[in-house]
Amino acid sequence: MPESRPAMTGRLGALVALVSIVAAVCASAQQPPGQPIPPIDDPALDARYQALIHEVRCLVCENRSIAESPSDVAHDLKKLIHEMVLAGKSDAEIAEFLAARYGDSILYRPPVQPNTWVLWGGPAVLLLLGAFVFVRIVRARAAQPIEEDEPE
Amino acid sequence: MIPELGQLALVLALCLSLVQGVLPLVGAHLGRADWMALARPAAAGQFVFVTLAFGVLGYAFLTDDFSVLFVAQHSHTELPTGYKAVAIWGGHEGSMLFWILVLALWTFAVACGSLSQPLSFASRVLGVLGLVSAGTIAFTLFTSNPFTRLQPAPFDGNDLNPLLQDPGMLMHPPTLYPGYVGLSVPFAFAVAALLTGRLDKDWARWTRPWTVGAWIFLTIGITLGSAWAYYELGWGGWWFWDAVENASFMPWLMATALLHSLAVTERRGIFKSWTVLLAVCAFSLSLLGTFLTRSGVLLSVHSFASDPARGLFILGLLLLYSGGAFVLYAARAKHMVAEGGFKLMSREAFLLANNILLVVAAGAILLGTLYPLFLSNLNLGEISVGRPYFDFVFPLLMLPLAWLLGVGMHAAWKNASGSALKQRLALPATLALVLGTTLPWLVFGRATVLAMIGVVTGLWVMLSALLDPISRLARGARPGLTRGHWGMITAHVGVGFFIIGATLATAYNVEIDRAARPGDRWETAGYEVAFVGTRHVEGPNYTAEEGEFELYRGGELLEVMRSQQRVYRVQTAPMTEAAIYGTLARDVFIALGDDLGGGAWAVRVRVKPFIRFIWLGAIVMAFGGLLAASDRRYWRSVKAAAAAPAGAAARGA
Amino acid sequence: MWRYFVPVAVLAVLAAFFYGGLHLNPSRITSPLLGKPMPEFSLPTVRDPAASIGSADLRGQVTLLNAWGTWCVECRHEHAFLLELARSGVPIYGLNLKDDRAAAVAWLDDLGDPYVTSAFDADGRVAIDWGVYGAPETFLIGRDGTVLYKHISPMTPAVWRQDFVPLIERECGSAPCPSLGPQ
């Protein structure tokens, strides 16, 4: 499927490669482009739909959501999600549906499961550690003598 | 012949950087003034040869020398001359040469600016920089040589990637790289301090302007990257939490923490080991970014081309520089702890909290960026970590920081009075709360809780920052603030702009995708868009279909907007050039999509309120940094040194 | 004083992961369907809209399901090898994605038809059920209908030998396999 990437891999090149893959791959596997999917009338449902398509990864692109991808797979998935939202499926059901078929990596919001506990819990742990460090330092410093301020 | 000269120049630069790296450091250890004195001339020599090498590569591009493999890969005879010049940093090998050039420039600047420092210290700083140069040049020569020849030379090249054929290409790397690479300077200062075992307020005063300088470049570079992605990629996004973006953002967070830690060290002589650690971490994250983006390790799960040899070399450099510095830190830092008390309610405590939050944020971003790699490595599954994770975690950490920021700016050193602070800040806090909750309703007619929190926070930061000058003016007095103080105020006002812009552009973002035929007219977010039609356009090295749109508001024509679907002649991938009608208040973004047949075209319309505040805020932040760095107290000593160069040079260990 | 060693320790751990990451086998994109029963489906065939083909037909023997389309440039690269496999007795079923029926039939007639039958997935929904996101993709299905393997990108003799044959042999156990294709 993806052929050899453009030769550059610099910081800049990586960013560009991330995006140019969209064009390169899609150009090589192009079907007639699909009609853009119309917005949903109900604003609440439409907001959910918009949010969802930003959270589903386009698997033929390097790192884009299906909302930002011109590829056919992205279009088909958008259509599917559009239907599922209108059919009353919940966000969780839609996410599960896609993950069951494409794997967890299609979701930009990693599901909370044993292999992501460290991921989701990590920032909180880091914050607690930080708070612990803060308290220790402030306690130690508050106990030290505070001399008169010398003129700056 | 000439490309070989470039390679030779690079080899000579390698030798000189080794001289610059090894001898002064050994000399400083042994007390040999003659070896220490080699540092500056070696740095100057390295700079000359690196510039020469860079010039040779530029010459190869400008003369269409396709016998050089790198030029053949990234240039074309039809490529406009301006882009030929900047194509040097359009690929890995060339951008590494640019990295080396920027490092040589910084090194040269440090060599010139180090005249006011004792030789034993300056030689160590330049020595460390020399080692960094040596490693990087060696990496380039042995794994990423831009002067490799292509025999037989093709008639024409592959052309520069169309996405890079853009003015942004001119500005983004030359601002980003000095930022990334510039963090090697505080790194070198920190390692020098660890080596001598001494770190005093003088050290902080020397280090701070260099750090601010690198920070300013990094701020502008990241901002330009975001703005460029916004208008170049055709989808209206300004930040994607890509590994590449994160690779530049994490050093920025660390550098910001470093700046604030230096403030404490300079003022009180404490937090020394923290400052040193932050300096080492900031540059380490820079190196890590280089590793992540050039080794292919993060993209390797989804790509086929990766070069483990390059990755291993950079990993080796990372272990050498960061590992070496961290080992030194483990050995020496405990001797740097200094006495100096402060209470919970004090500026030191606020700055400490500020730094902890910044470091935690950087850690969280690192966790999210590397997590898929961890899982893959351990065979525990394949996941993606994207916007939903980062957009959740990062603001959660940064909002408390912004709230504390507003207070911390006014807290006195050592021991601040809580009641005095409350009195002073009651007015800005109330104003922010009132304005922040009502303005979104007034302007947009609706508001979410998050939108209100964001606007309140942004206003709070701005009003708190401006409290000092405004209250002095209100009393009829001149503000009378130092440039350093103005710098702080300005930078924080920039932060406020940024927060407001990010909040509003996200909360009130409107995205419409539709199929349109010429003559169609539709309403979007208070604007009317009319699709006039398309026409065929021939560019210098591309062909395009150009769609013309008219933007109306209240019946009045605001702007004729043109968006192109381009196909470049050599690299035939299609590319969208979006049309943007932008004011500070909002951007209307129209992109022509695919031809759907039957006269219909896919059209993307985005309305992004106050999105320019994001980049405005960042530029204002950078300007604040400039003001702070130009404070007279950093340049007093340079003048003094220029007046007595003999004395400064003679002062030994 | 141990806290001063934390940075080195963290770096060491990260470096270990990066070292491992550099040696990671690039892309055997795993499918969540592996080891599970194949998705149920029933579709009209490409050649005859009245006839149908479904998951029931893929049971009972070791089969391949190959996603293809006339719009797919890479599919041509594997076509010759697929014909070889079919000739040596490997049952290959096609999943024709979002194509034009007439064009698909013409394509098969022109280039050769390696498929026992091709299913016509006009809207691509069945493909989504199989986690297909482009062509060519090839699935190996066991006798009881379990999805044994998924390969993305064109099929080559090397891929067949290294990835498919061992799995087929394991599936058959001690009894000789019905067809291992060209060896």
Coordinates of N, CA, C and O in Angstrom, one line a residue, chain B residues 341-450:
Chain B
G341 N 15.9 31.1 52.3 CA 14.6 30.7 52.7 C 13.5 31.5 52.0 O 13.8 32.6 51.5
F342 N 12.4 30.9 51.9 CA 11.2 31.7 51.4 C 9.9 31.0 51.9 O 9.9 29.8 52.2
K343 N 8.9 31.8 52.0 CA 7.6 31.2 52.6 C 6.8 30.7 51.5 O 7.0 30.9 50.3
L344 N 5.7 30.0 51.9 CA 4.8 29.4 50.9 C 4.2 30.6 50.0 O 4.0 30.4 48.8
M345 N 3.9 31.7 50.7 CA 3.4 32.8 49.9 C 4.6 33.7 49.5 O 5.0 34.6 50.3
S346 N 5.2 33.5 48.4 CA 6.3 34.2 47.9 C 6.5 34.0 46.5 O 6.0 33.0 45.9
R347 N 7.3 34.9 45.8 CA 7.4 34.7 44.4 C 8.2 33.5 44.1 O 7.9 32.8 43.1
E348 N 9.2 33.1 44.9 CA 9.9 31.9 44.7 C 9.0 30.7 44.6 O 9.1 29.8 43.7
A349 N 8.0 30.6 45.6 CA 7.1 29.5 45.6 C 6.2 29.5 44.3 O 6.0 28.4 43.7
F350 N 5.8 30.6 43.9 CA 5.0 30.7 42.7 C 5.8 30.2 41.5 O 5.3 29.5 40.6
L351 N 7.0 30.7 41.4 CA 7.8 30.3 40.3 C 8.1 28.8 40.3 O 8.2 28.1 39.3
L352 N 8.3 28.3 41.5 CA 8.5 26.8 41.6 C 7.3 26.1 41.1 O 7.4 25.1 40.4
A353 N 6.1 26.5 41.6 CA 4.9 25.8 41.1 C 4.8 26.0 39.6 O 4.4 25.0 38.9
N354 N 5.1 27.1 39.1 CA 5.0 27.4 37.6 C 5.9 26.4 36.9 O 5.5 25.7 35.9
N355 N 7.1 26.2 37.4 CA 8.1 25.3 36.7 C 7.6 23.8 36.8 O 7.8 23.1 35.9
I356 N 7.1 23.5 38.0 CA 6.7 22.1 38.2 C 5.6 21.8 37.2 O 5.6 20.8 36.5
L357 N 4.6 22.7 37.0 CA 3.5 22.5 36.1 C 4.0 22.4 34.7 O 3.6 21.6 33.9
L358 N 5.0 23.3 34.3 CA 5.5 23.2 32.9 C 6.3 21.9 32.7 O 6.1 21.3 31.6
V359 N 7.0 21.4 33.7 CA 7.7 20.1 33.5 C 6.7 19.0 33.4 O 6.9 18.1 32.6
V360 N 5.7 19.0 34.3 CA 4.7 18.0 34.2 C 4.0 17.9 32.9 O 3.8 16.9 32.3
A361 N 3.7 19.1 32.3 CA 3.1 19.2 31.0 C 4.0 18.6 30.0 O 3.6 17.8 29.1
A362 N 5.3 19.0 30.0 CA 6.2 18.4 29.0 C 6.3 16.9 29.2 O 6.3 16.1 28.2
G363 N 6.3 16.4 30.4 CA 6.3 15.0 30.7 C 5.1 14.3 30.1 O 5.1 13.2 29.6
A364 N 3.9 14.9 30.3 CA 2.7 14.3 29.8 C 2.7 14.3 28.3 O 2.3 13.3 27.7
I365 N 3.2 15.3 27.6 CA 3.3 15.3 26.2 C 4.3 14.2 25.7 O 4.0 13.5 24.8
L366 N 5.4 14.1 26.4 CA 6.3 13.0 26.1 C 5.7 11.6 26.3 O 5.8 10.8 25.4
L367 N 4.9 11.5 27.3 CA 4.2 10.2 27.6 C 3.3 9.9 26.4 O 3.3 8.8 25.8
G368 N 2.5 10.9 26.1 CA 1.5 10.6 25.0 C 2.2 10.4 23.6 O 1.7 9.5 22.8
T369 N 3.3 11.1 23.4 CA 4.0 10.9 22.1 C 4.6 9.5 22.0 O 4.6 8.9 21.0
L370 N 5.2 9.1 23.1 CA 6.0 7.9 23.1 C 5.2 6.6 23.4 O 5.7 5.5 23.2
Y371 N 4.0 6.8 24.0 CA 3.3 5.6 24.4 C 3.0 4.6 23.4 O 3.2 3.4 23.7
P372 N 2.6 5.0 22.2 CA 2.3 3.9 21.2 C 3.6 3.1 20.9 O 3.5 1.9 20.7
L373 N 4.7 3.8 21.0 CA 6.0 3.1 20.8 C 6.3 2.1 21.9 O 6.7 0.9 21.7
F374 N 6.0 2.5 23.1 CA 6.2 1.6 24.3 C 5.4 0.4 24.1 O 5.8 -0.8 24.3
L375 N 4.1 0.6 23.8 CA 3.2 -0.6 23.7 C 3.7 -1.5 22.6 O 3.7 -2.8 22.7
S376 N 4.0 -1.0 21.4 CA 4.4 -1.8 20.3 C 5.7 -2.6 20.7 O 5.8 -3.8 20.4
N377 N 6.6 -1.9 21.3 CA 7.9 -2.5 21.7 C 7.6 -3.7 22.6 O 8.3 -4.7 22.5
L378 N 6.7 -3.6 23.6 CA 6.4 -4.6 24.5 C 5.3 -5.6 24.0 O 4.9 -6.5 24.7
N379 N 4.9 -5.4 22.8 CA 3.9 -6.3 22.2 C 2.6 -6.3 22.9 O 2.0 -7.3 23.1
L380 N 2.3 -5.1 23.4 CA 1.0 -5.0 24.2 C -0.1 -4.4 23.5 O -1.2 -4.1 24.0
G381 N 0.1 -4.2 22.2 CA -1.0 -3.6 21.4 C -0.6 -2.5 20.5 O 0.5 -1.9 20.7
E382 N -1.5 -2.1 19.6 CA -1.3 -0.9 18.8 C -2.3 0.1 19.1 O -3.5 -0.2 18.9
I383 N -1.9 1.3 19.5 CA -2.9 2.3 19.8 C -2.5 3.6 19.1 O -1.3 3.7 18.7
S384 N -3.3 4.6 19.0 CA -3.0 5.9 18.6 C -3.3 6.9 19.7 O -4.3 6.7 20.4
V385 N -2.4 7.8 19.9 CA -2.7 8.9 20.9 C -2.7 10.2 20.1 O -1.7 10.6 19.6
G386 N -3.8 10.8 20.1 CA -4.0 12.0 19.3 C -4.6 13.2 20.1 O -4.6 13.2 21.3
R387 N -5.2 14.1 19.3 CA -5.8 15.3 19.9 C -6.6 15.1 21.1 O -6.5 15.8 22.1
P388 N -7.5 14.1 21.1 CA -8.4 14.0 22.3 C -7.6 13.8 23.6 O -8.0 14.4 24.6
Y389 N -6.5 13.1 23.5 CA -5.7 13.0 24.7 C -5.0 14.3 25.1 O -5.1 14.8 26.2
F390 N -4.3 14.9 24.1 CA -3.5 16.1 24.4 C -4.4 17.3 24.7 O -4.1 18.1 25.6
D391 N -5.5 17.4 24.0 CA -6.4 18.5 24.2 C -7.0 18.4 25.6 O -7.6 19.4 26.1
F392 N -7.0 17.2 26.1 CA -7.6 17.1 27.5 C -6.6 17.3 28.5 O -6.8 18.1 29.5
V393 N -5.4 16.7 28.4 CA -4.4 16.8 29.4 C -3.7 18.1 29.5 O -3.5 18.7 30.6
F394 N -3.4 18.7 28.4 CA -2.6 19.9 28.4 C -3.3 21.1 29.0 O -2.8 21.8 29.9
P395 N -4.5 21.4 28.5 CA -5.2 22.6 29.2 C -5.5 22.3 30.6 O -5.4 23.3 31.4
L396 N -5.7 21.1 31.0 CA -5.9 20.8 32.4 C -4.8 21.2 33.3 O -4.9 21.6 34.4
L397 N -3.6 21.1 32.7 CA -2.4 21.5 33.5 C -2.1 22.9 33.3 O -1.5 23.6 34.2
M398 N -2.4 23.5 32.2 CA -2.0 24.9 31.9 C -3.0 25.9 32.5 O -2.6 27.0 32.8
L399 N -4.2 25.6 32.7 CA -5.2 26.5 33.3 C -4.7 26.9 34.7 O -4.6 28.1 35.0
P400 N -4.4 25.9 35.6 CA -4.0 26.3 36.9 C -2.7 27.1 36.8 O -2.5 28.1 37.6
L401 N -1.8 26.8 35.9 CA -0.6 27.6 35.7 C -1.0 29.1 35.4 O -0.4 30.0 36.0
A402 N -1.9 29.3 34.5 CA -2.3 30.6 34.1 C -2.9 31.3 35.3 O -2.7 32.5 35.5
W403 N -3.7 30.6 36.1 CA -4.3 31.3 37.3 C -3.2 31.7 38.3 O -3.3 32.8 38.8
L404 N -2.3 30.8 38.5 CA -1.2 31.1 39.4 C -0.3 32.3 38.9 O 0.2 33.1 39.6
L405 N -0.1 32.3 37.6 CA 0.7 33.3 36.9 C 0.2 34.7 37.3 O 1.1 35.5 37.6
G406 N -1.1 34.9 37.2 CA -1.6 36.2 37.5 C -1.2 36.7 38.9 O -1.0 37.9 39.1
V407 N -1.2 35.7 39.8 CA -0.9 36.1 41.2 C 0.6 36.2 41.4 O 1.1 37.2 42.0
G408 N 1.3 35.3 40.9 CA 2.8 35.2 41.1 C 3.5 36.4 40.6 O 4.6 36.8 41.2
M409 N 3.0 37.0 39.5 CA 3.7 38.2 39.0 C 3.8 39.3 40.0 O 4.7 40.2 40.0
H410 N 2.9 39.3 41.0 CA 2.9 40.4 42.0 C 3.3 40.0 43.3 O 3.4 40.9 44.2
A411 N 3.7 38.8 43.5 CA 4.1 38.3 44.8 C 5.5 38.8 45.1 O 6.4 38.8 44.2
A412 N 5.7 39.3 46.3 CA 7.0 39.7 46.7 C 7.9 38.6 46.9 O 7.5 37.4 47.2
W413 N 9.2 38.8 46.7 CA 10.2 37.8 47.0 C 10.2 37.4 48.5 O 9.9 38.3 49.3
K414 N 10.6 36.2 48.7 CA 10.8 35.7 50.1 C 9.6 35.6 50.9 O 9.3 34.5 51.5
N415 N 8.8 36.7 51.1 CA 7.7 36.6 51.9 C 6.7 37.6 51.5 O 6.8 38.8 51.6
A416 N 5.6 37.1 50.9 CA 4.6 38.0 50.3 C 3.4 38.1 51.3 O 3.1 37.1 51.9
S417 N 2.7 39.2 51.2 CA 1.5 39.3 52.1 C 0.3 38.9 51.3 O 0.0 39.5 50.3
G418 N -0.3 37.8 51.8 CA -1.5 37.3 51.1 C -2.6 38.3 51.0 O -3.3 38.5 50.0
S419 N -2.8 39.1 52.1 CA -3.9 40.1 52.1 C -3.6 41.2 51.1 O -4.5 41.7 50.4
A420 N -2.3 41.6 51.1 CA -1.9 42.7 50.1 C -2.2 42.3 48.7 O -2.7 43.0 47.9
L421 N -1.8 41.0 48.4 CA -2.1 40.5 47.1 C -3.6 40.5 46.7 O -4.0 40.8 45.7
K422 N -4.3 40.0 47.7 CA -5.8 39.9 47.5 C -6.3 41.3 47.2 O -7.1 41.5 46.2
Q423 N -5.9 42.3 47.9 CA -6.4 43.6 47.7 C -6.0 44.1 46.3 O -6.9 44.6 45.6
R424 N -4.7 43.9 45.9 CA -4.3 44.4 44.6 C -5.0 43.7 43.5 O -5.3 44.4 42.5
L425 N -5.2 42.4 43.6 CA -5.7 41.7 42.5 C -7.2 41.5 42.4 O -7.7 41.0 41.5
A426 N -7.9 42.1 43.4 CA -9.3 41.9 43.4 C -9.9 42.5 42.2 O -10.8 41.9 41.5
L427 N -9.5 43.7 41.8 CA -10.1 44.4 40.6 C -9.8 43.6 39.3 O -10.8 43.3 38.6
P428 N -8.6 43.3 39.0 CA -8.4 42.5 37.7 C -9.1 41.2 37.7 O -9.7 40.8 36.7
A429 N -9.2 40.5 38.9 CA -9.8 39.2 39.0 C -11.3 39.4 38.7 O -11.9 38.7 37.9
T430 N -11.9 40.4 39.3 CA -13.4 40.6 39.1 C -13.6 41.0 37.7 O -14.6 40.5 37.0
L431 N -12.8 41.9 37.1 CA -13.0 42.3 35.7 C -12.9 41.2 34.8 O -13.8 41.0 33.9
A432 N -11.9 40.3 35.0 CA -11.7 39.2 34.1 C -12.9 38.3 34.2 O -13.4 37.8 33.2
L433 N -13.4 38.0 35.4 CA -14.5 37.1 35.6 C -15.8 37.7 34.9 O -16.5 37.0 34.2
V434 N -16.0 38.9 35.1 CA -17.2 39.5 34.6 C -17.2 39.6 33.1 O -18.0 39.1 32.3
L435 N -16.1 40.2 32.5 CA -15.9 40.3 31.1 C -15.9 38.9 30.4 O -16.5 38.7 29.4
G436 N -15.1 38.0 31.1 CA -14.9 36.7 30.4 C -16.2 35.9 30.3 O -16.3 35.1 29.4
T437 N -17.1 36.1 31.3 CA -18.3 35.3 31.2 C -19.4 36.0 30.3 O -20.2 35.3 29.7
T438 N -19.3 37.3 30.2 CA -20.4 38.0 29.4 C -20.0 38.2 28.0 O -20.8 38.1 27.1
L439 N -18.7 38.5 27.7 CA -18.3 38.8 26.3 C -18.7 37.7 25.3 O -19.2 38.0 24.2
P440 N -18.4 36.4 25.6 CA -18.7 35.4 24.7 C -20.2 35.4 24.3 O -20.5 35.2 23.1
W441 N -21.0 35.6 25.3 CA -22.5 35.7 25.0 C -22.8 36.9 24.1 O -23.5 36.7 23.1
L442 N -22.2 38.0 24.4 CA -22.5 39.2 23.6 C -22.0 39.0 22.2 O -22.7 39.4 21.2
V443 N -20.8 38.5 22.0 CA -20.2 38.4 20.7 C -20.8 37.3 19.9 O -21.1 37.4 18.7
F444 N -21.0 36.1 20.5 CA -21.3 34.9 19.7 C -22.8 34.5 19.9 O -23.3 33.6 19.2
G445 N -23.4 35.0 21.0 CA -24.8 34.6 21.2 C -24.9 33.3 22.0 O -25.9 32.8 22.3
R446 N -23.7 32.6 22.2 CA -23.8 31.4 23.0 C -22.4 31.2 23.6 O -21.4 31.7 23.1
A447 N -22.4 30.4 24.6 CA -21.1 30.1 25.3 C -21.1 28.8 26.0 O -22.1 28.5 26.7
T448 N -20.0 28.0 25.9 CA -19.9 26.8 26.7 C -19.1 27.2 27.9 O -18.4 28.2 28.0
V449 N -19.2 26.3 28.9 CA -18.4 26.5 30.1 C -16.9 26.7 29.8 O -16.2 27.5 30.3
L450 N -16.4 25.8 29.0 CA -15.0 25.8 28.6 C -14.6 27.1 28.0 O -13.6 27.7 28.3

